[in-house]
Structure formats: C-alpha cells, structure tokens
mmCIF file of C-alpha atoms and ligand atoms in Angstrom:
data_model
loop_
_atom_site.group_PDB
_atom_site.id
_atom_site.type_symbol
_atom_site.label_atom_id
_atom_site.label_comp_id
_atom_site.label_asym_id
_atom_site.label_seq_id
_atom_site.Cartn_x
_atom_site.Cartn_y
_atom_site.Cartn_z
ATOM 1 C CA MET V 1 57.823 -58.560 42.006
ATOM 2 C CA VAL V 2 54.667 -60.062 40.635
ATOM 3 C CA VAL V 3 54.433 -62.477 37.795
ATOM 4 C CA VAL V 4 51.220 -61.738 35.969
ATOM 5 C CA MET V 5 49.786 -64.829 34.335
ATOM 6 C CA GLN V 6 47.937 -64.781 31.022
ATOM 7 C CA PRO V 7 44.143 -64.997 31.352
ATOM 8 C CA GLN V 8 44.223 -68.485 29.827
ATOM 9 C CA ALA V 9 47.093 -69.758 32.017
ATOM 10 C CA THR V 10 46.428 -73.155 33.523
ATOM 11 C CA GLU V 11 46.997 -74.301 37.100
ATOM 12 C CA GLU V 12 50.029 -76.197 35.809
ATOM 13 C CA HIS V 13 51.500 -72.977 34.391
ATOM 14 C CA ILE V 14 50.910 -71.199 37.702
ATOM 15 C CA LEU V 15 52.534 -73.985 39.674
ATOM 16 C CA GLY V 16 55.447 -73.981 37.247
ATOM 17 C CA VAL V 17 56.188 -70.335 37.963
ATOM 18 C CA ASP V 18 55.716 -70.886 41.659
ATOM 19 C CA ALA V 19 58.108 -73.846 41.642
ATOM 20 C CA ARG V 20 60.750 -71.894 39.723
ATOM 21 C CA LEU V 21 60.686 -69.115 42.326
ATOM 22 C CA THR V 22 60.626 -71.340 45.397
ATOM 23 C CA ALA V 23 63.472 -73.433 43.989
ATOM 24 C CA VAL V 24 65.766 -70.411 44.283
ATOM 25 C CA GLY V 25 64.571 -69.553 47.771
ATOM 26 C CA PHE V 26 61.786 -67.000 47.243
ATOM 27 C CA ARG V 27 58.666 -67.005 49.328
ATOM 28 C CA THR V 28 55.734 -66.835 46.993
ATOM 29 C CA GLN V 29 52.012 -66.369 47.083
ATOM 30 C CA VAL V 30 49.538 -67.127 44.385
ATOM 31 C CA ILE V 31 46.754 -64.566 44.275
ATOM 32 C CA TYR V 32 43.725 -65.632 42.305
ATOM 33 C CA GLY V 33 41.879 -62.603 40.983
ATOM 34 C CA VAL V 34 38.696 -62.489 38.980
ATOM 35 C CA LYS V 35 40.442 -61.245 35.853
ATOM 36 C CA ARG V 36 43.910 -62.686 36.286
ATOM 37 C CA THR V 37 46.123 -64.682 38.578
ATOM 38 C CA VAL V 38 49.445 -63.396 39.795
ATOM 39 C CA VAL V 39 52.323 -65.060 41.564
ATOM 40 C CA ALA V 40 53.904 -62.660 44.016
ATOM 41 C CA ALA V 41 57.488 -63.075 45.169
ATOM 42 C CA VAL V 42 59.205 -60.766 47.586
ATOM 43 C CA GLY V 43 62.940 -60.512 47.123
ATOM 44 C CA ASP V 44 65.870 -59.140 45.199
ATOM 45 C CA ARG V 45 64.629 -57.745 41.928
ATOM 46 C CA ARG V 46 67.824 -58.543 40.023
ATOM 47 C CA VAL V 47 67.690 -62.189 41.003
ATOM 48 C CA ILE V 48 64.052 -62.473 39.929
ATOM 49 C CA GLU V 49 64.805 -60.756 36.643
ATOM 50 C CA SER V 50 67.677 -63.147 35.972
ATOM 51 C CA LEU V 51 65.356 -66.148 36.108
ATOM 52 C CA GLY V 52 63.841 -65.457 32.690
ATOM 53 C CA LEU V 53 60.318 -66.053 33.963
ATOM 54 C CA GLU V 54 58.774 -64.331 30.938
ATOM 55 C CA ALA V 55 59.761 -67.341 28.875
ATOM 56 C CA LEU V 56 57.751 -69.782 30.979
ATOM 57 C CA PRO V 57 54.410 -70.973 29.582
ATOM 58 C CA GLY V 58 51.393 -68.938 30.700
ATOM 59 C CA VAL V 59 53.366 -65.885 31.807
ATOM 60 C CA GLU V 60 52.256 -62.488 30.526
ATOM 61 C CA LYS V 61 54.748 -60.187 32.236
ATOM 62 C CA VAL V 62 56.906 -59.661 35.296
ATOM 63 C CA VAL V 63 56.358 -56.349 37.052
ATOM 64 C CA PRO V 64 58.057 -54.779 40.037
ATOM 65 C CA ILE V 65 55.909 -53.465 42.898
ATOM 66 C CA MET V 66 57.194 -50.051 43.822
ATOM 67 C CA LYS V 67 55.306 -49.632 47.099
ATOM 68 C CA PRO V 68 56.846 -50.969 50.333
ATOM 69 C CA PHE V 69 53.684 -52.949 50.947
ATOM 70 C CA LYS V 70 53.337 -55.594 48.267
ATOM 71 C CA LEU V 71 50.608 -58.153 48.905
ATOM 72 C CA ALA V 72 48.333 -55.449 50.318
ATOM 73 C CA SER V 73 48.862 -53.277 47.284
ATOM 74 C CA ARG V 74 46.413 -52.584 44.457
ATOM 75 C CA GLU V 75 49.324 -53.213 42.121
ATOM 76 C CA VAL V 76 49.161 -56.894 43.007
ATOM 77 C CA LYS V 77 45.394 -57.183 42.879
ATOM 78 C CA GLU V 78 43.207 -54.763 40.980
ATOM 79 C CA GLU V 79 39.808 -55.789 42.256
ATOM 80 C CA ASN V 80 38.566 -55.350 45.822
ATOM 81 C CA THR V 81 39.066 -58.204 48.237
ATOM 82 C CA VAL V 82 35.756 -59.537 49.474
ATOM 83 C CA ILE V 83 36.035 -61.544 52.668
ATOM 84 C CA GLN V 84 33.433 -64.220 53.267
ATOM 85 C CA VAL V 85 32.687 -65.502 56.726
ATOM 86 C CA LYS V 86 29.770 -67.826 57.481
ATOM 87 C CA GLY V 87 27.689 -66.444 54.631
ATOM 88 C CA ALA V 88 28.358 -62.771 55.437
ATOM 89 C CA THR V 89 30.735 -60.624 53.391
ATOM 90 C CA ILE V 90 33.041 -57.681 54.023
ATOM 91 C CA GLY V 91 34.295 -55.609 51.132
ATOM 92 C CA GLY V 92 31.470 -56.331 48.695
ATOM 93 C CA LYS V 93 28.141 -54.673 48.029
ATOM 94 C CA GLU V 94 26.807 -55.431 51.466
ATOM 95 C CA LEU V 95 27.733 -52.954 54.207
ATOM 96 C CA ALA V 96 29.244 -54.941 57.088
ATOM 97 C CA VAL V 97 28.021 -53.735 60.459
ATOM 98 C CA ILE V 98 29.854 -55.012 63.525
ATOM 99 C CA ALA V 99 28.066 -54.165 66.769
ATOM 100 C CA GLY V 100 28.229 -55.118 70.407
ATOM 101 C CA PRO V 101 29.691 -54.124 73.728
ATOM 102 C CA CYS V 102 33.246 -53.002 74.262
ATOM 103 C CA ALA V 103 33.727 -55.890 76.685
ATOM 104 C CA VAL V 104 31.854 -59.102 77.346
ATOM 105 C CA GLU V 105 30.695 -58.651 80.946
ATOM 106 C CA SER V 106 28.171 -61.405 81.574
ATOM 107 C CA ARG V 107 26.018 -63.915 79.753
ATOM 108 C CA GLU V 108 22.945 -61.765 80.189
ATOM 109 C CA GLN V 109 24.636 -58.585 78.954
ATOM 110 C CA LEU V 110 26.106 -60.253 75.869
ATOM 111 C CA MET V 111 22.928 -62.082 74.847
ATOM 112 C CA GLU V 112 20.873 -58.944 75.191
ATOM 113 C CA ALA V 113 23.350 -57.005 73.065
ATOM 114 C CA ALA V 114 23.555 -59.796 70.490
ATOM 115 C CA TRP V 115 19.792 -60.062 69.997
ATOM 116 C CA ALA V 116 19.443 -56.280 69.816
ATOM 117 C CA ALA V 117 22.223 -56.029 67.234
ATOM 118 C CA GLN V 118 20.771 -58.856 65.197
ATOM 119 C CA GLU V 119 17.237 -57.498 65.283
ATOM 120 C CA ALA V 120 18.480 -54.118 64.107
ATOM 121 C CA GLY V 121 20.147 -55.832 61.140
ATOM 122 C CA ALA V 122 23.804 -56.220 62.107
ATOM 123 C CA ARG V 123 25.421 -59.470 60.976
ATOM 124 C CA PHE V 124 28.577 -59.223 63.064
ATOM 125 C CA LEU V 125 28.782 -59.318 66.845
ATOM 126 C CA ARG V 126 31.723 -57.816 68.688
ATOM 127 C CA GLY V 127 32.748 -58.135 72.310
ATOM 128 C CA GLY V 128 36.140 -57.937 73.970
ATOM 129 C CA ALA V 129 37.213 -60.892 76.077
ATOM 130 C CA PHE V 130 40.773 -59.623 76.454
ATOM 131 C CA LYS V 131 40.831 -55.902 77.098
ATOM 132 C CA PRO V 132 44.042 -53.926 76.630
ATOM 133 C CA ARG V 133 43.357 -51.238 79.244
ATOM 134 C CA THR V 134 45.402 -48.136 79.932
ATOM 135 C CA SER V 135 45.233 -48.894 83.657
ATOM 136 C CA PRO V 136 46.110 -52.282 85.154
ATOM 137 C CA TYR V 137 43.345 -51.641 87.709
ATOM 138 C CA SER V 138 40.585 -51.440 85.074
ATOM 139 C CA PHE V 139 38.472 -54.459 84.079
ATOM 140 C CA GLN V 140 40.712 -56.725 81.998
ATOM 141 C CA GLY V 141 38.056 -58.904 80.414
ATOM 142 C CA MET V 142 36.459 -62.310 81.017
ATOM 143 C CA GLU V 143 39.077 -64.070 78.907
ATOM 144 C CA GLU V 144 38.192 -67.651 77.922
ATOM 145 C CA GLN V 145 34.805 -67.427 79.602
ATOM 146 C CA GLY V 146 34.055 -64.385 77.436
ATOM 147 C CA LEU V 147 35.116 -66.237 74.295
ATOM 148 C CA LYS V 148 32.774 -69.093 75.190
ATOM 149 C CA LEU V 149 29.895 -66.663 75.623
ATOM 150 C CA LEU V 150 30.600 -65.131 72.209
ATOM 151 C CA ALA V 151 30.565 -68.579 70.625
ATOM 152 C CA GLU V 152 27.259 -69.301 72.343
ATOM 153 C CA ALA V 153 25.778 -65.979 71.188
ATOM 154 C CA SER V 154 26.857 -66.779 67.645
ATOM 155 C CA GLU V 155 25.254 -70.196 67.892
ATOM 156 C CA LEU V 156 21.975 -68.686 69.057
ATOM 157 C CA THR V 157 21.765 -65.649 66.767
ATOM 158 C CA GLY V 158 23.724 -66.821 63.720
ATOM 159 C CA MET V 159 25.971 -63.781 63.969
ATOM 160 C CA VAL V 160 29.637 -63.736 62.982
ATOM 161 C CA THR V 161 31.871 -62.931 65.950
ATOM 162 C CA VAL V 162 34.722 -60.424 66.218
ATOM 163 C CA SER V 163 36.969 -60.310 69.285
ATOM 164 C CA GLU V 164 40.324 -58.806 70.116
ATOM 165 C CA VAL V 165 43.436 -60.844 70.794
ATOM 166 C CA ILE V 166 46.295 -59.166 72.614
ATOM 167 C CA ASP V 167 49.108 -61.687 72.464
ATOM 168 C CA GLU V 168 49.972 -65.089 71.063
ATOM 169 C CA GLU V 169 48.392 -66.874 74.000
ATOM 170 C CA SER V 170 45.009 -65.161 73.670
ATOM 171 C CA LEU V 171 45.149 -65.665 69.907
ATOM 172 C CA ALA V 172 45.640 -69.404 70.331
ATOM 173 C CA MET V 173 42.726 -69.488 72.744
ATOM 174 C CA ALA V 174 40.402 -67.485 70.474
ATOM 175 C CA LEU V 175 40.901 -69.816 67.513
ATOM 176 C CA ASP V 176 38.398 -72.320 68.879
ATOM 177 C CA TYR V 177 35.641 -69.784 69.494
ATOM 178 C CA ILE V 178 35.893 -66.652 67.318
ATOM 179 C CA ASP V 179 35.303 -66.041 63.599
ATOM 180 C CA ILE V 180 37.274 -62.799 63.071
ATOM 181 C CA LEU V 181 40.259 -61.860 65.237
ATOM 182 C CA GLN V 182 40.759 -58.199 66.012
ATOM 183 C CA ILE V 183 44.211 -56.719 66.492
ATOM 184 C CA GLY V 184 43.803 -53.474 68.377
ATOM 185 C CA THR V 185 45.347 -50.076 68.058
ATOM 186 C CA ARG V 186 47.883 -50.726 70.795
ATOM 187 C CA ASN V 187 49.118 -53.840 69.048
ATOM 188 C CA MET V 188 49.195 -52.661 65.452
ATOM 189 C CA GLN V 189 52.966 -52.924 65.429
ATOM 190 C CA ASN V 190 53.266 -56.018 67.599
ATOM 191 C CA PHE V 191 55.042 -57.853 64.833
ATOM 192 C CA ARG V 192 55.086 -61.269 66.452
ATOM 193 C CA LEU V 193 51.348 -61.044 67.009
ATOM 194 C CA LEU V 194 50.838 -59.949 63.398
ATOM 195 C CA LYS V 195 52.814 -62.963 62.204
ATOM 196 C CA ALA V 196 50.818 -65.287 64.442
ATOM 197 C CA ALA V 197 47.636 -63.717 63.048
ATOM 198 C CA GLY V 198 48.968 -64.447 59.587
ATOM 199 C CA LYS V 199 49.370 -68.103 60.464
ATOM 200 C CA SER V 200 45.991 -68.363 62.207
ATOM 201 C CA GLY V 201 43.936 -68.819 59.058
ATOM 202 C CA LYS V 202 41.203 -66.529 60.456
ATOM 203 C CA PRO V 203 40.188 -63.173 58.974
ATOM 204 C CA ILE V 204 41.942 -60.356 60.833
ATOM 205 C CA LEU V 205 40.406 -56.993 61.679
ATOM 206 C CA LEU V 206 43.436 -54.725 61.931
ATOM 207 C CA LYS V 207 42.893 -51.423 63.657
ATOM 208 C CA ARG V 208 45.008 -48.418 62.798
ATOM 209 C CA GLY V 209 47.589 -47.596 65.471
ATOM 210 C CA LEU V 210 47.116 -44.555 67.682
ATOM 211 C CA SER V 211 49.781 -42.602 65.835
ATOM 212 C CA ALA V 212 50.250 -44.761 62.792
ATOM 213 C CA THR V 213 50.667 -43.386 59.316
ATOM 214 C CA VAL V 214 48.717 -45.025 56.525
ATOM 215 C CA GLU V 215 51.917 -46.610 55.297
ATOM 216 C CA GLU V 216 52.740 -48.108 58.710
ATOM 217 C CA TRP V 217 49.199 -49.451 58.885
ATOM 218 C CA LEU V 218 49.481 -51.080 55.473
ATOM 219 C CA MET V 219 52.885 -52.499 56.419
ATOM 220 C CA ALA V 220 51.222 -54.088 59.451
ATOM 221 C CA ALA V 221 48.681 -55.666 57.092
ATOM 222 C CA GLU V 222 51.604 -56.835 54.984
ATOM 223 C CA TYR V 223 52.997 -58.706 58.008
ATOM 224 C CA VAL V 224 49.766 -60.688 58.282
ATOM 225 C CA MET V 225 49.560 -61.277 54.542
ATOM 226 C CA SER V 226 53.177 -62.311 54.162
ATOM 227 C CA GLU V 227 52.386 -65.287 56.407
ATOM 228 C CA GLY V 228 49.807 -66.494 53.907
ATOM 229 C CA ASN V 229 46.652 -64.839 55.203
ATOM 230 C CA GLN V 230 45.034 -62.565 52.623
ATOM 231 C CA ASN V 231 41.904 -61.909 54.703
ATOM 232 C CA VAL V 232 42.709 -58.613 56.359
ATOM 233 C CA ILE V 233 40.088 -55.970 57.146
ATOM 234 C CA LEU V 234 41.505 -52.521 57.898
ATOM 235 C CA CYS V 235 39.710 -50.475 60.548
ATOM 236 C CA GLU V 236 40.108 -46.695 60.822
ATOM 237 C CA ARG V 237 39.387 -45.835 64.469
ATOM 238 C CA GLY V 238 40.755 -42.341 64.797
ATOM 239 C CA ILE V 239 44.274 -41.172 65.434
ATOM 240 C CA ARG V 240 45.799 -39.137 68.224
ATOM 241 C CA THR V 241 45.986 -35.396 67.620
ATOM 242 C CA PHE V 242 46.163 -32.275 69.814
ATOM 243 C CA GLU V 243 42.352 -32.098 69.951
ATOM 244 C CA SER V 244 40.951 -33.010 73.339
ATOM 245 C CA TYR V 245 37.190 -32.611 72.964
ATOM 246 C CA THR V 246 37.141 -35.933 71.173
ATOM 247 C CA ARG V 247 38.915 -39.117 72.276
ATOM 248 C CA ASN V 248 40.680 -39.322 68.910
ATOM 249 C CA THR V 249 40.392 -37.596 65.541
ATOM 250 C CA LEU V 250 38.589 -39.604 62.893
ATOM 251 C CA ASP V 251 40.651 -39.605 59.718
ATOM 252 C CA LEU V 252 37.925 -40.212 57.164
ATOM 253 C CA SER V 253 40.143 -39.313 54.253
ATOM 254 C CA ALA V 254 42.031 -42.510 55.076
ATOM 255 C CA VAL V 255 39.085 -44.491 53.678
ATOM 256 C CA PRO V 256 39.309 -43.434 50.015
ATOM 257 C CA LEU V 257 43.076 -43.021 50.350
ATOM 258 C CA VAL V 258 43.616 -46.599 51.482
ATOM 259 C CA GLN V 259 41.122 -47.884 48.937
ATOM 260 C CA GLY V 260 43.304 -46.346 46.263
ATOM 261 C CA LEU V 261 46.453 -47.935 47.652
ATOM 262 C CA SER V 262 45.087 -51.321 48.634
ATOM 263 C CA HIS V 263 42.515 -53.901 47.597
ATOM 264 C CA LEU V 264 41.679 -54.691 51.241
ATOM 265 C CA PRO V 265 38.322 -53.662 52.749
ATOM 266 C CA VAL V 266 38.321 -50.622 55.033
ATOM 267 C CA VAL V 267 35.779 -50.249 57.839
ATOM 268 C CA VAL V 268 35.310 -47.341 60.232
ATOM 269 C CA ASP V 269 34.874 -47.346 64.003
ATOM 270 C CA PRO V 270 33.129 -44.076 64.931
ATOM 271 C CA SER V 271 32.893 -45.157 68.595
ATOM 272 C CA HIS V 272 36.591 -45.178 69.479
ATOM 273 C CA ALA V 273 37.252 -42.416 66.954
ATOM 274 C CA THR V 274 35.129 -39.919 68.869
ATOM 275 C CA GLY V 275 34.615 -41.367 72.354
ATOM 276 C CA LYS V 276 31.243 -39.620 72.442
ATOM 277 C CA ARG V 277 27.866 -41.239 71.948
ATOM 278 C CA ASP V 278 26.357 -38.189 70.209
ATOM 279 C CA LEU V 279 29.053 -38.159 67.569
ATOM 280 C CA VAL V 280 28.710 -41.806 66.618
ATOM 281 C CA LEU V 281 25.692 -41.447 64.315
ATOM 282 C CA PRO V 282 26.921 -38.465 62.263
ATOM 283 C CA MET V 283 30.355 -40.028 61.847
ATOM 284 C CA ALA V 284 28.841 -43.392 60.939
ATOM 285 C CA MET V 285 26.807 -41.696 58.199
ATOM 286 C CA ALA V 286 29.881 -39.825 56.989
ATOM 287 C CA ALA V 287 31.928 -43.030 56.934
ATOM 288 C CA VAL V 288 29.353 -44.825 54.811
ATOM 289 C CA ALA V 289 29.150 -41.800 52.482
ATOM 290 C CA ALA V 290 32.962 -41.843 52.185
ATOM 291 C CA GLY V 291 32.757 -45.402 50.886
ATOM 292 C CA ALA V 292 33.664 -47.484 53.928
ATOM 293 C CA SER V 293 32.959 -51.197 53.584
ATOM 294 C CA GLY V 294 31.490 -51.339 57.041
ATOM 295 C CA LEU V 295 31.183 -49.957 60.542
ATOM 296 C CA LEU V 296 32.213 -51.073 63.996
ATOM 297 C CA VAL V 297 29.879 -49.629 66.612
ATOM 298 C CA GLU V 298 29.888 -50.160 70.360
ATOM 299 C CA MET V 299 26.459 -50.899 71.788
ATOM 300 C CA HIS V 300 25.591 -51.913 75.348
ATOM 301 C CA PRO V 301 22.213 -52.911 76.842
ATOM 302 C CA ASP V 302 22.801 -50.323 79.559
ATOM 303 C CA PRO V 303 25.658 -47.937 78.630
ATOM 304 C CA SER V 304 25.567 -46.193 82.012
ATOM 305 C CA ARG V 305 26.632 -49.454 83.657
ATOM 306 C CA ALA V 306 29.215 -50.512 81.076
ATOM 307 C CA LEU V 307 32.530 -51.681 82.542
ATOM 308 C CA CYS V 308 34.349 -50.258 79.545
ATOM 309 C CA ASP V 309 33.723 -47.404 77.094
ATOM 310 C CA GLY V 310 30.221 -46.554 78.337
ATOM 311 C CA PRO V 311 30.345 -42.875 77.216
ATOM 312 C CA GLN V 312 30.744 -43.885 73.577
ATOM 313 C CA SER V 313 28.349 -46.844 73.644
ATOM 314 C CA LEU V 314 24.910 -46.633 72.083
ATOM 315 C CA SER V 315 21.850 -48.133 73.705
ATOM 316 C CA PRO V 316 20.028 -50.821 71.680
ATOM 317 C CA ARG V 317 17.427 -48.210 70.721
ATOM 318 C CA GLU V 318 20.037 -45.729 69.538
ATOM 319 C CA PHE V 319 21.734 -48.472 67.592
ATOM 320 C CA ALA V 320 18.497 -49.425 65.836
ATOM 321 C CA GLN V 321 18.015 -45.754 64.934
ATOM 322 C CA LEU V 322 21.548 -45.612 63.562
ATOM 323 C CA MET V 323 20.838 -48.588 61.317
ATOM 324 C CA GLU V 324 17.768 -46.845 59.915
ATOM 325 C CA LYS V 325 19.662 -43.596 59.330
ATOM 326 C CA ILE V 326 22.543 -45.210 57.486
ATOM 327 C CA ARG V 327 20.293 -47.277 55.222
ATOM 328 C CA PRO V 328 19.599 -44.444 52.713
ATOM 329 C CA VAL V 329 23.242 -43.337 52.835
ATOM 330 C CA ALA V 330 24.343 -46.884 51.996
ATOM 331 C CA ALA V 331 21.846 -46.978 49.124
ATOM 332 C CA ALA V 332 23.166 -43.651 47.817
ATOM 333 C CA VAL V 333 26.662 -45.124 47.455
ATOM 334 C CA GLY V 334 25.433 -48.373 45.931
ATOM 335 C CA LYS V 335 25.568 -50.569 49.031
ATOM 336 C CA THR V 336 22.945 -52.643 50.764
ATOM 337 C CA LEU V 337 22.364 -53.128 54.428
HETATM 338 C C1 LIG T 1 38.000 -51.979 71.129
HETATM 339 O O1 LIG T 1 37.621 -52.273 69.990
HETATM 340 O O2 LIG T 1 37.300 -52.100 72.143
HETATM 341 C C2 LIG T 1 39.335 -51.367 71.278
HETATM 342 C C3 LIG T 1 40.053 -51.493 72.395
HETATM 343 O O3 LIG T 1 39.700 -50.686 70.197
HETATM 344 P P1 LIG T 1 41.024 -49.869 69.834
HETATM 345 O O4 LIG T 1 42.107 -50.887 69.718
HETATM 346 O O5 LIG T 1 40.665 -49.212 68.535
HETATM 347 O O6 LIG T 1 41.256 -48.868 70.931
HETATM 348 MN MN1 LIG T 2 36.044 -50.188 73.380
#
C-alpha cells in the first residue's frame, strides 16, 4: 500500500503517517517525489485499511499497489529516479556511459583504460576486481588490490567507479573504494547479497539474470530497495536463448517495457549481450535510440591480450568512435553526452 500525501503536507504530517504504520509493525519507506511524497508500507492490506489513515492530517489517499514489486514500481513513484554520484547522474538527461576493462589486470592497464575512457567522454569507469568466472581455472580477479587501483584511477581522472561484488565479503571490502556496486547476472537472485547491497548505502547496478524474466529482475531490485536503498540501476545485458552466434540475445524491448513498469533507470550492456566486438557499436546505438539511460561498454587498451572478455572488448580507438557515433542518436532522443 502507499499513502499518498497531499502536495502541501508537512514533514510532521509525513512522520505522523510513518509513525502510525511502524507502531503496528509495518516496515515503511518515505519516498520524496518532485510532485508528491508517498509513504510506502508493505503488508496485509486489510490491516492497513483498518488503520483509518485517510483521516490523518496531510493524507490525500491510500492506494494498493497491485504489482508484486512495490518500491520499484511506477505506481509508487511517477517520475524517473535520477541517481547522483559525485556530480554525475544516471537516469536524467545526461546519457551515462560506463566504460573500462572486464577485469582490472594491472595498474598500467587500468590507468590507460581510464584515461582513454575519460578522454572519449565517459564519466564512469568500470573494472572487475572479483570475477565470477565459469571456470575455476580462469583469472579470478585482483581482489582488494584491484579495488585500490580503481580508487586511484578515480582519484586521478575524476571518474565514478563501478565494480562487481560477488558475495557479502567482497561487498564489505568494496565499500571503502568503489562508488557504484555491480551485482552480476550470476548473482541476480542471490538474495542475501541483494539484502546486503540494500544496506550498503551505495548505488547498485543490478544486471539482469541469464534467464531472468523482467518480473524476477524487478523483484531482485525490490530486495535491494526494501532494505532502504532506492538507488538501483537496472542493466539489460542479454538473456540466454537458443541462438549461438551471439553470446546472449539482447532484449532491447526490455528497456521501454521496464521504463513503463518502474521509475528506475535502465542501462544497456551491448558487450556481454553480444560477446562480439563488431556488434557492440550497432547495439549501443540501438540501445540509446530505444531510450536507455546509459551504456556499459567493455574497453581494453589491448583487447587481444585481455585476461577476460577480449573478443567483446573495444580498443580505446574503437571506443572513442563509438562515443562519436552515439552522440547524434542521444541528441535525437533528447539526451546529452
Ligand atoms: C561483467 O560485467 O564483466 C560481467 C561479468 O557481467 P555479467 O554479470 O553481465 O555477465
Ligand atoms: Mn566482462
């Protein structure tokens, strides 16, 4: 249920509603929108209805949320969520471009990638320090050393960092170094990790699971949000189908679909979605045209030597070309780069 407050409701009115709900054991969240504030409470509808909340000062109406995801739903918050991190935004007018290598491999590799990404106009730097690999024999990441390098690269270039956490331990470690925590495809339904992400206080980039439906994906976001963290960025990165020429199948229709269902920003990762360097640019352009709030693109100073995901990684030159090619597409859909 959400309690919609009147436009002129005061903070005291809001707290009054909140107190009434928490007094009878509901977990609540106050969501401050531009037009109106709502108090969301998840729980038995009949109990909420019996509280007579409509009679409290400042309350406009009490409405049930029909969707299984509540806090993530457009029904709770009409306007788009815009996430602000260190002066950059995701979900607003500015297209958020996240670029960098699949994995942090060395200081030299990361700094080269960071400067190239920054010079081409990206504001977000990615790099995996904990790599969830299909094979236990593949490179597993530099772990804390990798996180330290990302923090250093951010210090030098001013970029906002994004890095994947794979369990509660790596999440705790990343808190000191990383701006946006990524939860990967393989962990989209790791519910304990989602809850820990909710408590972390950091923005969360939540990738769609390999075989996840849109509803399962939004329910995963709900896990993070129900712990008090409203800053969730959804990332469409392709889903598993019978097609084998591409690594995954990019579900671009998920972008406008999710935007209709949720107020959260949706970004697209054409690198993991296709697994092929040549397909990254056309799919990046298509994603921007479809209205994505941003892109996540793998770029490596020397893709042929990458320890992870080389075949889908762009060179710095190719990445700079991509940025130029998406600029007019962004402008055509009212976004800036
Ligand atoms: C990654 O971003 O490098 C990654 C492992 O992504 P995904 O979880 O989408 O496979
Ligand atoms: Mn990768």
